[in-house]
N, CA and C atoms as an extended XYZ file, in Angstrom:
540
Properties=species:S:1:pos:R:3:atomname:S:1:resname:S:1:resid:I:1 pbc="F F F"
N        17.032        2.352       27.058 N   MET     1
C        15.991        1.402       26.731 CA  MET     1
C        14.649        2.094       26.575 C   MET     1
N        14.397        3.095       27.412 N   GLN     2
C        13.118        3.810       27.330 CA  GLN     2
C        12.963        4.537       25.996 C   GLN     2
N        14.081        5.077       25.496 N   LYS     3
C        14.029        5.798       24.214 CA  LYS     3
C        13.652        4.857       23.075 C   LYS     3
N        14.259        3.690       23.053 N   ILE     4
C        13.982        2.748       21.964 CA  ILE     4
C        12.552        2.216       22.071 C   ILE     4
N        12.063        2.022       23.302 N   PHE     5
C        10.684        1.565       23.468 CA  PHE     5
C         9.703        2.659       23.037 C   PHE     5
N        10.020        3.896       23.371 N   ARG     6
C         9.188        5.025       22.928 CA  ARG     6
C         9.191        5.103       21.400 C   ARG     6
N        10.351        4.917       20.794 N   ALA     7
C        10.452        4.922       19.327 CA  ALA     7
C         9.630        3.780       18.730 C   ALA     7
N         9.633        2.628       19.401 N   GLN     8
C         8.838        1.481       18.946 CA  GLN     8
C         7.351        1.840       18.933 C   GLN     8
N         6.881        2.487       19.975 N   LYS     9
C         5.471        2.871       20.048 CA  LYS     9
C         5.125        3.941       19.007 C   LYS     9
N         6.024        4.891       18.823 N   VAL    10
C         5.786        5.959       17.841 CA  VAL    10
C         5.757        5.394       16.430 C   VAL    10
N         6.724        4.552       16.090 N   THR    11
C         6.742        3.982       14.737 CA  THR    11
C         5.553        3.061       14.510 C   THR    11
N         5.100        2.385       15.549 N   ALA    12
C         3.889        1.561       15.418 CA  ALA    12
C         2.686        2.452       15.114 C   ALA    12
N         2.602        3.588       15.791 N   GLY    13
C         1.513        4.539       15.521 CA  GLY    13
C         1.577        5.099       14.116 C   GLY    13
N         2.770        5.444       13.671 N   ILE    14
C         2.944        5.951       12.299 CA  ILE    14
C         2.572        4.864       11.295 C   ILE    14
N         2.955        3.623       11.605 N   TYR    15
C         2.602        2.522       10.716 CA  TYR    15
C         1.080        2.368       10.611 C   TYR    15
N         0.383        2.473       11.733 N   ILE    16
C        -1.083        2.365       11.711 CA  ILE    16
C        -1.672        3.440       10.797 C   ILE    16
N        -1.206        4.671       10.959 N   PHE    17
C        -1.695        5.758       10.117 CA  PHE    17
C        -1.428        5.463        8.637 C   PHE    17
N        -0.216        5.020        8.324 N   MET    18
C         0.144        4.752        6.930 CA  MET    18
C        -0.678        3.603        6.361 C   MET    18
N        -0.956        2.593        7.158 N   SER    19
C        -1.777        1.471        6.693 CA  SER    19
C        -3.192        1.921        6.368 C   SER    19
N        -3.709        2.818        7.169 N   ILE    20
C        -5.049        3.351        6.895 CA  ILE    20
C        -5.035        4.155        5.603 C   ILE    20
N        -3.990        4.950        5.395 N   VAL    21
C        -3.867        5.722        4.148 CA  VAL    21
C        -3.829        4.780        2.942 C   VAL    21
N        -3.048        3.723        3.022 N   VAL    22
C        -2.944        2.752        1.919 CA  VAL    22
C        -4.294        2.080        1.686 C   VAL    22
N        -4.961        1.689        2.765 N   PHE    23
C        -6.269        1.039        2.637 CA  PHE    23
C        -7.276        1.967        1.959 C   PHE    23
N        -7.328        3.210        2.384 N   VAL    24
C        -8.251        4.183        1.771 CA  VAL    24
C        -7.879        4.403        0.306 C   VAL    24
N        -6.586        4.481        0.012 N   TYR    25
C        -6.144        4.651       -1.376 CA  TYR    25
C        -6.675        3.516       -2.259 C   TYR    25
N        -6.617        2.291       -1.767 N   THR    26
C        -7.099        1.162       -2.575 CA  THR    26
C        -8.608        1.228       -2.784 C   THR    26
N        -9.316        1.802       -1.825 N   LEU    27
C       -10.771        1.931       -1.968 CA  LEU    27
C       -11.165        2.992       -2.989 C   LEU    27
N       -10.376        4.057       -3.091 N   VAL    28
C       -10.727        5.139       -4.016 CA  VAL    28
C        -9.979        5.054       -5.343 C   VAL    28
N        -9.130        4.052       -5.500 N   PHE    29
C        -8.282        3.941       -6.689 CA  PHE    29
C        -9.084        4.018       -7.990 C   PHE    29
N       -10.171        3.309       -8.093 N   MET    30
C       -10.935        3.221       -9.344 CA  MET    30
C       -11.876        4.404       -9.568 C   MET    30
N       -12.090        5.222       -8.582 N   THR    31
C       -13.057        6.314       -8.677 CA  THR    31
C       -12.775        7.244       -9.855 C   THR    31
N       -11.531        7.560      -10.078 N   GLU    32
C       -11.170        8.490      -11.143 CA  GLU    32
C       -11.445        7.914      -12.541 C   GLU    32
N       -11.611        6.608      -12.621 N   TYR    33
C       -11.783        5.956      -13.925 CA  TYR    33
C       -13.173        5.359      -14.102 C   TYR    33
N       -14.129        5.804      -13.281 N   LYS    34
C       -15.490        5.258      -13.339 CA  LYS    34
C       -16.162        5.521      -14.681 C   LYS    34
N       -15.793        6.589      -15.383 N   ASP    35
C       -16.390        6.897      -16.682 CA  ASP    35
C       -16.052        5.851      -17.740 C   ASP    35
N       -15.005        5.094      -17.524 N   LEU    36
C       -14.568        4.104      -18.509 CA  LEU    36
C       -15.262        2.751      -18.325 C   LEU    36
N       -16.140        2.655      -17.328 N   PHE    37
C       -16.849        1.405      -17.065 CA  PHE    37
C       -17.993        1.221      -18.062 C   PHE    37
N       -18.116        0.020      -18.596 N   GLY    38
C       -19.260       -0.339      -19.423 CA  GLY    38
C       -19.193        0.093      -20.873 C   GLY    38
N       -18.021        0.381      -21.386 N   LEU    39
C       -17.905        0.737      -22.802 CA  LEU    39
C       -18.190       -0.490      -23.652 C   LEU    39
N       -19.010       -0.326      -24.704 N   LYS    40
C       -19.463       -1.477      -25.490 CA  LYS    40
C       -18.938       -1.513      -26.928 C   LYS    40
N       -18.628       -0.379      -27.495 N   LEU    41
C       -18.236       -0.338      -28.908 CA  LEU    41
C       -16.858       -0.952      -29.139 C   LEU    41
N       -16.716       -1.593      -30.287 N   GLN    42
C       -15.455       -2.229      -30.663 CA  GLN    42
C       -14.311       -1.203      -30.700 C   GLN    42
N       -14.610        0.023      -31.117 N   GLN    43
C       -13.577        1.059      -31.197 CA  GLN    43
C       -12.972        1.375      -29.827 C   GLN    43
N       -13.728        1.101      -28.784 N   ASN    44
C       -13.259        1.388      -27.422 CA  ASN    44
C       -12.869        0.124      -26.657 C   ASN    44
N       -12.676       -0.963      -27.367 N   SER    45
C       -12.393       -2.242      -26.693 CA  SER    45
C       -11.071       -2.204      -25.916 C   SER    45
N       -10.095       -1.489      -26.421 N   GLN    46
C        -8.815       -1.408      -25.712 CA  GLN    46
C        -8.994       -0.668      -24.376 C   GLN    46
N        -9.798        0.376      -24.374 N   ILE    47
C       -10.068        1.122      -23.139 CA  ILE    47
C       -10.858        0.253      -22.165 C   ILE    47
N       -11.852       -0.452      -22.695 N   SER    48
C       -12.666       -1.336      -21.867 CA  SER    48
C       -11.799       -2.438      -21.253 C   SER    48
N       -10.904       -3.014      -22.043 N   PHE    49
C        -9.992       -4.038      -21.540 CA  PHE    49
C        -9.101       -3.464      -20.444 C   PHE    49
N        -8.578       -2.266      -20.667 N   PHE    50
C        -7.718       -1.616      -19.671 CA  PHE    50
C        -8.472       -1.435      -18.353 C   PHE    50
N        -9.698       -0.939      -18.441 N   HIS    51
C       -10.481       -0.696      -17.228 CA  HIS    51
C       -10.892       -2.001      -16.542 C   HIS    51
N       -11.526       -2.880      -17.313 N   ASP    52
C       -12.147       -4.070      -16.726 CA  ASP    52
C       -11.149       -5.150      -16.337 C   ASP    52
N       -10.114       -5.316      -17.115 N   SER    53
C        -9.174       -6.410      -16.848 CA  SER    53
C        -7.907       -5.962      -16.132 C   SER    53
N        -7.334       -4.884      -16.581 N   ILE    54
C        -6.043       -4.476      -16.026 CA  ILE    54
C        -6.206       -3.674      -14.737 C   ILE    54
N        -6.963       -2.566      -14.794 N   LEU    55
C        -7.114       -1.734      -13.604 CA  LEU    55
C        -7.838       -2.464      -12.471 C   LEU    55
N        -8.921       -3.169      -12.803 N   GLN    56
C        -9.677       -3.870      -11.761 CA  GLN    56
C        -8.823       -4.958      -11.102 C   GLN    56
N        -8.070       -5.688      -11.895 N   THR    57
C        -7.201       -6.734      -11.344 CA  THR    57
C        -6.133       -6.129      -10.447 C   THR    57
N        -5.511       -5.056      -10.908 N   PHE    58
C        -4.496       -4.383      -10.100 CA  PHE    58
C        -5.103       -3.866       -8.797 C   PHE    58
N        -6.299       -3.298       -8.866 N   ASN    59
C        -6.951       -2.789       -7.667 CA  ASN    59
C        -7.210       -3.911       -6.659 C   ASN    59
N        -7.628       -5.065       -7.137 N   LYS    60
C        -7.842       -6.214       -6.238 CA  LYS    60
C        -6.528       -6.648       -5.589 C   LYS    60
N        -5.451       -6.604       -6.355 N   GLN    61
C        -4.152       -7.007       -5.820 CA  GLN    61
C        -3.670       -6.045       -4.737 C   GLN    61
N        -3.759       -4.739       -5.005 N   ILE    62
C        -3.289       -3.783       -3.995 CA  ILE    62
C        -4.219       -3.786       -2.779 C   ILE    62
N        -5.490       -4.100       -2.992 N   PHE    63
C        -6.414       -4.227       -1.862 CA  PHE    63
C        -5.992       -5.399       -0.970 C   PHE    63
N        -5.581       -6.498       -1.575 N   THR    64
C        -5.106       -7.653       -0.809 CA  THR    64
C        -3.885       -7.281        0.024 C   THR    64
N        -2.951       -6.542       -0.571 N   PHE    65
C        -1.776       -6.097        0.183 CA  PHE    65
C        -2.171       -5.129        1.301 C   PHE    65
N        -3.195       -4.304        1.060 N   ALA    66
C        -3.668       -3.392        2.107 CA  ALA    66
C        -4.268       -4.175        3.274 C   ALA    66
N        -4.946       -5.268        2.975 N   ILE    67
C        -5.499       -6.126        4.028 CA  ILE    67
C        -4.355       -6.737        4.856 C   ILE    67
N        -3.277       -7.134        4.193 N   ILE    68
C        -2.108       -7.642        4.922 CA  ILE    68
C        -1.566       -6.548        5.841 C   ILE    68
N        -1.559       -5.313        5.356 N   GLY    69
C        -1.126       -4.186        6.191 CA  GLY    69
C        -2.007       -4.011        7.418 C   GLY    69
N        -3.311       -4.207        7.247 N   ILE    70
C        -4.237       -4.131        8.381 CA  ILE    70
C        -3.986       -5.297        9.342 C   ILE    70
N        -3.668       -6.468        8.804 N   LEU    71
C        -3.346       -7.614        9.661 CA  LEU    71
C        -2.112       -7.334       10.520 C   LEU    71
N        -1.179       -6.592        9.981 N   ILE    72
C         0.017       -6.228       10.758 CA  ILE    72
C        -0.395       -5.391       11.974 C   ILE    72
N        -1.382       -4.518       11.785 N   ILE    73
C        -1.885       -3.731       12.916 CA  ILE    73
C        -2.479       -4.664       13.969 C   ILE    73
N        -3.286       -5.616       13.522 N   VAL    74
C        -3.894       -6.578       14.449 CA  VAL    74
C        -2.806       -7.349       15.197 C   VAL    74
N        -1.805       -7.832       14.462 N   PHE    75
C        -0.718       -8.568       15.104 CA  PHE    75
C         0.094       -7.667       16.046 C   PHE    75
N         0.226       -6.399       15.703 N   SER    76
C         0.941       -5.475       16.595 CA  SER    76
C         0.247       -5.382       17.947 C   SER    76
N        -1.086       -5.373       17.915 N   PHE    77
C        -1.826       -5.342       19.183 CA  PHE    77
C        -1.788       -6.696       19.883 C   PHE    77
N        -1.971       -7.769       19.122 N   LEU    78
C        -1.956       -9.102       19.730 CA  LEU    78
C        -0.604       -9.443       20.346 C   LEU    78
N         0.452       -9.006       19.716 N   LEU    79
C         1.803       -9.277       20.212 CA  LEU    79
C         2.289       -8.189       21.171 C   LEU    79
N         1.390       -7.296       21.538 N   GLU    80
C         1.607       -6.264       22.557 CA  GLU    80
C         2.778       -5.330       22.263 C   GLU    80
N         2.900       -4.923       21.025 N   ILE    81
C         3.989       -4.034       20.620 CA  ILE    81
C         3.881       -2.671       21.309 C   ILE    81
N         2.671       -2.262       21.686 N   PHE    82
C         2.490       -0.961       22.316 CA  PHE    82
C         2.781       -0.974       23.815 C   PHE    82
N         2.904       -2.157       24.376 N   SER    83
C         3.099       -2.209       25.825 CA  SER    83
C         4.330       -3.006       26.267 C   SER    83
N         4.958       -3.726       25.339 N   LYS    84
C         6.106       -4.559       25.711 CA  LYS    84
C         7.193       -4.508       24.643 C   LYS    84
N         8.371       -4.874       25.063 N   VAL    85
C         9.448       -5.105       24.110 CA  VAL    85
C         9.132       -6.438       23.426 C   VAL    85
N         9.232       -6.498       22.110 N   PRO    86
C         8.851       -7.740       21.415 CA  PRO    86
C         9.821       -8.888       21.695 C   PRO    86
N         9.243      -10.074       21.873 N   ASP    87
C        10.093      -11.257       21.993 CA  ASP    87
C        10.488      -11.713       20.586 C   ASP    87
N        11.285      -12.756       20.502 N   LEU    88
C        11.794      -13.210       19.206 CA  LEU    88
C        10.666      -13.636       18.271 C   LEU    88
N         9.649      -14.295       18.805 N   PHE    89
C         8.505      -14.704       17.988 CA  PHE    89
C         7.812      -13.495       17.368 C   PHE    89
N         7.570      -12.469       18.177 N   ALA    90
C         6.923      -11.247       17.677 CA  ALA    90
C         7.774      -10.580       16.604 C   ALA    90
N         9.071      -10.546       16.817 N   VAL    91
C         9.976       -9.943       15.837 CA  VAL    91
C         9.891      -10.698       14.512 C   VAL    91
N         9.956      -12.010       14.578 N   ILE    92
C         9.920      -12.822       13.355 CA  ILE    92
C         8.602      -12.635       12.618 C   ILE    92
N         7.487      -12.710       13.334 N   VAL    93
C         6.170      -12.577       12.703 CA  VAL    93
C         6.004      -11.202       12.073 C   VAL    93
N         6.281      -10.161       12.851 N   LEU    94
C         6.065       -8.810       12.332 CA  LEU    94
C         7.032       -8.438       11.216 C   LEU    94
N         8.284       -8.808       11.361 N   VAL    95
C         9.256       -8.482       10.304 CA  VAL    95
C         8.921       -9.237        9.016 C   VAL    95
N         8.469      -10.477        9.133 N   ALA    96
C         8.063      -11.226        7.934 CA  ALA    96
C         6.863      -10.558        7.263 C   ALA    96
N         5.866      -10.182        8.056 N   LEU    97
C         4.695       -9.498        7.482 CA  LEU    97
C         5.062       -8.137        6.897 C   LEU    97
N         5.946       -7.420        7.571 N   LEU    98
C         6.393       -6.121        7.047 CA  LEU    98
C         7.175       -6.294        5.746 C   LEU    98
N         7.941       -7.370        5.634 N   ALA    99
C         8.659       -7.642        4.380 CA  ALA    99
C         7.674       -7.907        3.246 C   ALA    99
N         6.612       -8.654        3.537 N   VAL   100
C         5.570       -8.888        2.524 CA  VAL   100
C         4.916       -7.567        2.144 C   VAL   100
N         4.670       -6.741        3.133 N   CYS   101
C         4.056       -5.430        2.889 CA  CYS   101
C         4.967       -4.558        2.011 C   CYS   101
N         6.258       -4.558        2.304 N   CYS   102
C         7.226       -3.803        1.486 CA  CYS   102
C         7.271       -4.349        0.063 C   CYS   102
N         7.239       -5.670       -0.057 N   GLY   103
C         7.221       -6.289       -1.381 CA  GLY   103
C         5.974       -5.900       -2.154 C   GLY   103
N         4.837       -5.877       -1.479 N   GLY   104
C         3.590       -5.464       -2.121 CA  GLY   104
C         3.637       -4.009       -2.560 C   GLY   104
N         4.227       -3.169       -1.744 N   ALA   105
C         4.357       -1.751       -2.105 CA  ALA   105
C         5.306       -1.584       -3.294 C   ALA   105
N         6.381       -2.352       -3.309 N   GLY   106
C         7.295       -2.314       -4.459 CA  GLY   106
C         6.608       -2.782       -5.733 C   GLY   106
N         5.832       -3.844       -5.604 N   TYR   107
C         5.036       -4.354       -6.729 CA  TYR   107
C         4.080       -3.269       -7.232 C   TYR   107
N         3.406       -2.608       -6.301 N   ALA   108
C         2.460       -1.550       -6.677 CA  ALA   108
C         3.175       -0.389       -7.370 C   ALA   108
N         4.324        0.013       -6.831 N   LEU   109
C         5.095        1.100       -7.459 CA  LEU   109
C         5.452        0.768       -8.895 C   LEU   109
N         5.984       -0.410       -9.093 N   ASN   110
C         6.375       -0.840      -10.425 CA  ASN   110
C         5.174       -0.839      -11.381 C   ASN   110
N         4.067       -1.394      -10.919 N   ASN   111
C         2.896       -1.490      -11.782 CA  ASN   111
C         2.206       -0.158      -12.011 C   ASN   111
N         2.266        0.748      -11.057 N   LEU   112
C         1.678        2.074      -11.284 CA  LEU   112
C         2.372        2.790      -12.437 C   LEU   112
N         3.682        2.667      -12.500 N   VAL   113
C         4.439        3.281      -13.601 CA  VAL   113
C         4.022        2.652      -14.936 C   VAL   113
N         3.897        1.331      -14.956 N   ILE   114
C         3.503        0.617      -16.175 CA  ILE   114
C         2.072        0.975      -16.567 C   ILE   114
N         1.165        1.005      -15.591 N   LEU   115
C        -0.234        1.339      -15.873 CA  LEU   115
C        -0.373        2.755      -16.406 C   LEU   115
N         0.359        3.683      -15.822 N   GLU   116
C         0.291        5.067      -16.297 CA  GLU   116
C         0.773        5.167      -17.749 C   GLU   116
N         1.846        4.474      -18.079 N   ALA   117
C         2.355        4.490      -19.456 CA  ALA   117
C         1.334        3.876      -20.411 C   ALA   117
N         0.708        2.781      -20.007 N   PHE   118
C        -0.321        2.137      -20.830 CA  PHE   118
C        -1.506        3.078      -21.031 C   PHE   118
N        -1.935        3.710      -19.957 N   TYR   119
C        -3.066        4.647      -19.986 CA  TYR   119
C        -2.779        5.820      -20.926 C   TYR   119
N        -1.554        6.346      -20.894 N   LYS   120
C        -1.174        7.469      -21.759 CA  LYS   120
C        -1.308        7.119      -23.240 C   LYS   120
N        -1.117        5.849      -23.564 N   ASN   121
C        -1.129        5.424      -24.963 CA  ASN   121
C        -2.483        4.935      -25.459 C   ASN   121
N        -3.512        4.993      -24.628 N   LEU   122
C        -4.842        4.582      -25.072 CA  LEU   122
C        -5.420        5.624      -26.031 C   LEU   122
N        -6.247        5.153      -26.946 N   ASP   123
C        -6.877        6.029      -27.932 CA  ASP   123
C        -8.302        6.353      -27.463 C   ASP   123
N        -8.501        7.584      -27.028 N   PHE   124
C        -9.791        8.004      -26.489 CA  PHE   124
C       -10.666        8.746      -27.509 C   PHE   124
N       -10.316        8.707      -28.772 N   GLN   125
C       -11.024        9.514      -29.767 CA  GLN   125
C       -12.454        9.062      -30.038 C   GLN   125
N       -12.810        7.819      -29.702 N   TYR   126
C       -14.162        7.339      -29.993 CA  TYR   126
C       -15.075        7.328      -28.766 C   TYR   126
N       -14.624        7.880      -27.672 N   LEU   127
C       -15.465        7.904      -26.484 CA  LEU   127
C       -16.731        8.727      -26.679 C   LEU   127
N       -16.682        9.702      -27.579 N   HIS   128
C       -17.878       10.519      -27.822 CA  HIS   128
C       -19.035        9.670      -28.354 C   HIS   128
N       -18.731        8.545      -28.994 N   LEU   129
C       -19.777        7.658      -29.510 CA  LEU   129
C       -20.534        6.953      -28.380 C   LEU   129
N       -19.969        6.954      -27.201 N   GLU   130
C       -20.614        6.307      -26.055 CA  GLU   130
C       -21.025        7.334      -25.001 C   GLU   130
N       -21.129        8.583      -25.415 N   GLY   131
C       -21.638        9.628      -24.528 CA  GLY   131
C       -20.595       10.287      -23.650 C   GLY   131
N       -19.338       10.177      -23.996 N   LEU   132
C       -18.269       10.822      -23.226 CA  LEU   132
C       -17.470       11.768      -24.134 C   LEU   132
N       -18.088       12.866      -24.561 N   PRO   133
C       -17.414       13.745      -25.524 CA  PRO   133
C       -16.228       14.516      -24.947 C   PRO   133
N       -16.242       14.807      -23.663 N   ASP   134
C       -15.199       15.656      -23.084 CA  ASP   134
C       -14.329       14.915      -22.072 C   ASP   134
N       -14.047       13.659      -22.360 N   TYR   135
C       -13.244       12.880      -21.405 CA  TYR   135
C       -11.832       13.440      -21.345 C   TYR   135
N       -11.368       13.650      -20.116 N   GLU   136
C        -9.996       14.095      -19.901 CA  GLU   136
C        -9.235       12.983      -19.173 C   GLU   136
N        -8.006       12.795      -19.554 N   MET   137
C        -7.180       11.771      -18.905 CA  MET   137
C        -6.845       12.224      -17.484 C   MET   137
N        -6.844       11.260      -16.567 N   HIS   138
C        -6.590       11.541      -15.153 CA  HIS   138
C        -5.354       10.775      -14.696 C   HIS   138
N        -4.412       11.513      -14.135 N   PHE   139
C        -3.173       10.896      -13.674 CA  PHE   139
C        -2.970       11.041      -12.167 C   PHE   139
N        -3.882       11.731      -11.506 N   THR   140
C        -3.734       11.997      -10.077 CA  THR   140
C        -3.603       10.712       -9.269 C   THR   140
N        -4.429        9.728       -9.564 N   THR   141
C        -4.404        8.480       -8.805 CA  THR   141
C        -3.070        7.766       -8.957 C   THR   141
N        -2.541        7.747      -10.158 N   PHE   142
C        -1.240        7.099      -10.372 CA  PHE   142
C        -0.143        7.823       -9.585 C   PHE   142
N        -0.135        9.132       -9.686 N   ARG   143
C         0.920        9.919       -9.038 CA  ARG   143
C         0.796        9.873       -7.519 C   ARG   143
N        -0.425        9.941       -7.020 N   ALA   144
C        -0.630        9.833       -5.570 CA  ALA   144
C        -0.175        8.463       -5.079 C   ALA   144
N        -0.450        7.443       -5.867 N   GLY   145
C        -0.041        6.088       -5.500 CA  GLY   145
C         1.461        5.960       -5.374 C   GLY   145
N         2.196        6.637       -6.245 N   LEU   146
C         3.656        6.593       -6.151 CA  LEU   146
C         4.116        7.121       -4.795 C   LEU   146
N         3.549        8.247       -4.391 N   GLY   147
C         3.903        8.814       -3.085 CA  GLY   147
C         3.481        7.924       -1.931 C   GLY   147
N         2.275        7.392       -2.009 N   VAL   148
C         1.750        6.527       -0.948 CA  VAL   148
C         2.632        5.302       -0.764 C   VAL   148
N         2.998        4.669       -1.860 N   TYR   149
C         3.755        3.417       -1.737 CA  TYR   149
C         5.229        3.640       -1.392 C   TYR   149
N         5.807        4.751       -1.795 N   VAL   150
C         7.180        5.060       -1.357 CA  VAL   150
C         7.176        5.280        0.160 C   VAL   150
N         6.185        6.036        0.637 N   LEU   151
C         6.072        6.249        2.082 CA  LEU   151
C         5.806        4.942        2.824 C   LEU   151
N         4.990        4.085        2.241 N   GLN   152
C         4.701        2.813        2.896 CA  GLN   152
C         5.971        1.976        3.047 C   GLN   152
N         6.781        1.926        2.018 N   ILE   153
C         8.046        1.180        2.103 CA  ILE   153
C         8.924        1.754        3.215 C   ILE   153
N         9.033        3.081        3.256 N   ALA   154
C         9.868        3.723        4.272 CA  ALA   154
C         9.343        3.429        5.680 C   ALA   154
N         8.035        3.562        5.867 N   VAL   155
C         7.449        3.341        7.189 CA  VAL   155
C         7.584        1.878        7.610 C   VAL   155
N         7.330        0.953        6.692 N   CYS   156
C         7.493       -0.477        7.006 CA  CYS   156
C         8.926       -0.786        7.412 C   CYS   156
N         9.874       -0.240        6.670 N   ALA   157
C        11.292       -0.491        6.962 CA  ALA   157
C        11.666        0.067        8.333 C   ALA   157
N        11.254        1.299        8.610 N   VAL   158
C        11.586        1.911        9.903 CA  VAL   158
C        10.912        1.158       11.045 C   VAL   158
N         9.663        0.757       10.851 N   TYR   159
C         8.944        0.000       11.884 CA  TYR   159
C         9.654       -1.332       12.157 C   TYR   159
N        10.016       -2.038       11.110 N   GLY   160
C        10.727       -3.309       11.272 CA  GLY   160
C        12.067       -3.141       11.959 C   GLY   160
N        12.826       -2.144       11.545 N   ILE   161
C        14.137       -1.883       12.151 CA  ILE   161
C        13.986       -1.517       13.624 C   ILE   161
N        12.980       -0.717       13.938 N   THR   162
C        12.756       -0.313       15.331 CA  THR   162
C        12.396       -1.508       16.203 C   THR   162
N        11.560       -2.398       15.676 N   ILE   163
C        11.196       -3.598       16.435 CA  ILE   163
C        12.432       -4.457       16.698 C   ILE   163
N        13.247       -4.632       15.673 N   ILE   164
C        14.472       -5.428       15.831 CA  ILE   164
C        15.414       -4.765       16.834 C   ILE   164
N        15.604       -3.453       16.704 N   MET   165
C        16.496       -2.740       17.621 CA  MET   165
C        15.996       -2.832       19.062 C   MET   165
N        14.704       -2.726       19.242 N   SER   166
C        14.128       -2.814       20.578 CA  SER   166
C        14.414       -4.186       21.190 C   SER   166
N        14.201       -5.211       20.411 N   HIS   167
C        14.447       -6.580       20.900 CA  HIS   167
C        15.934       -6.797       21.212 C   HIS   167
N        16.801       -6.405       20.290 N   VAL   168
C        18.246       -6.601       20.473 CA  VAL   168
C        18.752       -5.800       21.670 C   VAL   168
N        18.324       -4.556       21.794 N   THR   169
C        18.749       -3.717       22.916 CA  THR   169
C        18.298       -4.321       24.246 C   THR   169
N        17.068       -4.804       24.282 N   PHE   170
C        16.552       -5.443       25.495 CA  PHE   170
C        17.385       -6.666       25.858 C   PHE   170
N        17.684       -7.495       24.859 N   ARG   171
C        18.475       -8.708       25.128 CA  ARG   171
C        19.890       -8.361       25.605 C   ARG   171
N        20.510       -7.355       25.013 N   LYS   172
C        21.852       -6.937       25.439 CA  LYS   172
C        21.827       -6.457       26.887 C   LYS   172
N        20.841       -5.637       27.207 N   ASN   173
C        20.725       -5.130       28.578 CA  ASN   173
C        20.404       -6.245       29.552 C   ASN   173
N        19.625       -7.212       29.109 N   GLU   174
C        19.282       -8.353       29.945 CA  GLU   174
C        20.526       -9.184       30.271 C   GLU   174
N        21.370       -9.371       29.287 N   LYS   175
C        22.616      -10.131       29.488 CA  LYS   175
C        23.567       -9.388       30.428 C   LYS   175
N        23.579       -8.076       30.324 N   LYS   176
C        24.434       -7.276       31.201 CA  LYS   176
C        23.854       -7.185       32.618 C   LYS   176
N        22.600       -7.578       32.750 N   GLY   177
C        21.959       -7.554       34.062 CA  GLY   177
C        21.414       -6.216       34.472 C   GLY   177
N        21.197       -5.339       33.502 N   ARG   178
C        20.652       -4.029       33.856 CA  ARG   178
C        19.511       -3.665       32.913 C   ARG   178
N        18.599       -2.953       33.448 N   MET   179
C        17.460       -2.480       32.666 CA  MET   179
C        17.356       -0.977       32.896 C   MET   179
N        17.572       -0.211       31.858 N   GLU   180
C        17.555        1.258       31.988 CA  GLU   180
C        16.164        1.779       31.719 C   GLU   180
């Protein structure tokens, strides 16, 4: 029982770290594309639409999912995951929130691939007319996001499984009348 409780605390700590990484990623997501803000010429309307409508909307969505991830941290403390074996209510609440978090990460993964493909096909030849003669395409944010969200899914899954295992193991030992 002590091993599973220790694993519960460790995975909770790893989850906190991963949630902070995801939150920071959402804050810096648009930084690489700041040069594309405020384009006015008709020739650059597709780029402006991509930046203002598509990227900004996606950033708001992943930020919302990051906030849900932060709420999971708050609930982990409120439900005393670091000091107790979770009861059934805690398991249900946290596993449901972790499932939403995994779904959000899956959504982000899917859309990052789509956004990168869309970005690759934009026509940047008229940016020099708006004072950006040497614009280079940036893919670091998309690629980093793929790694961040794959890790987030893995960490959420392991955290959820550990919480469930901790609860089930505790209940089994309780029924047997022993606590190791």
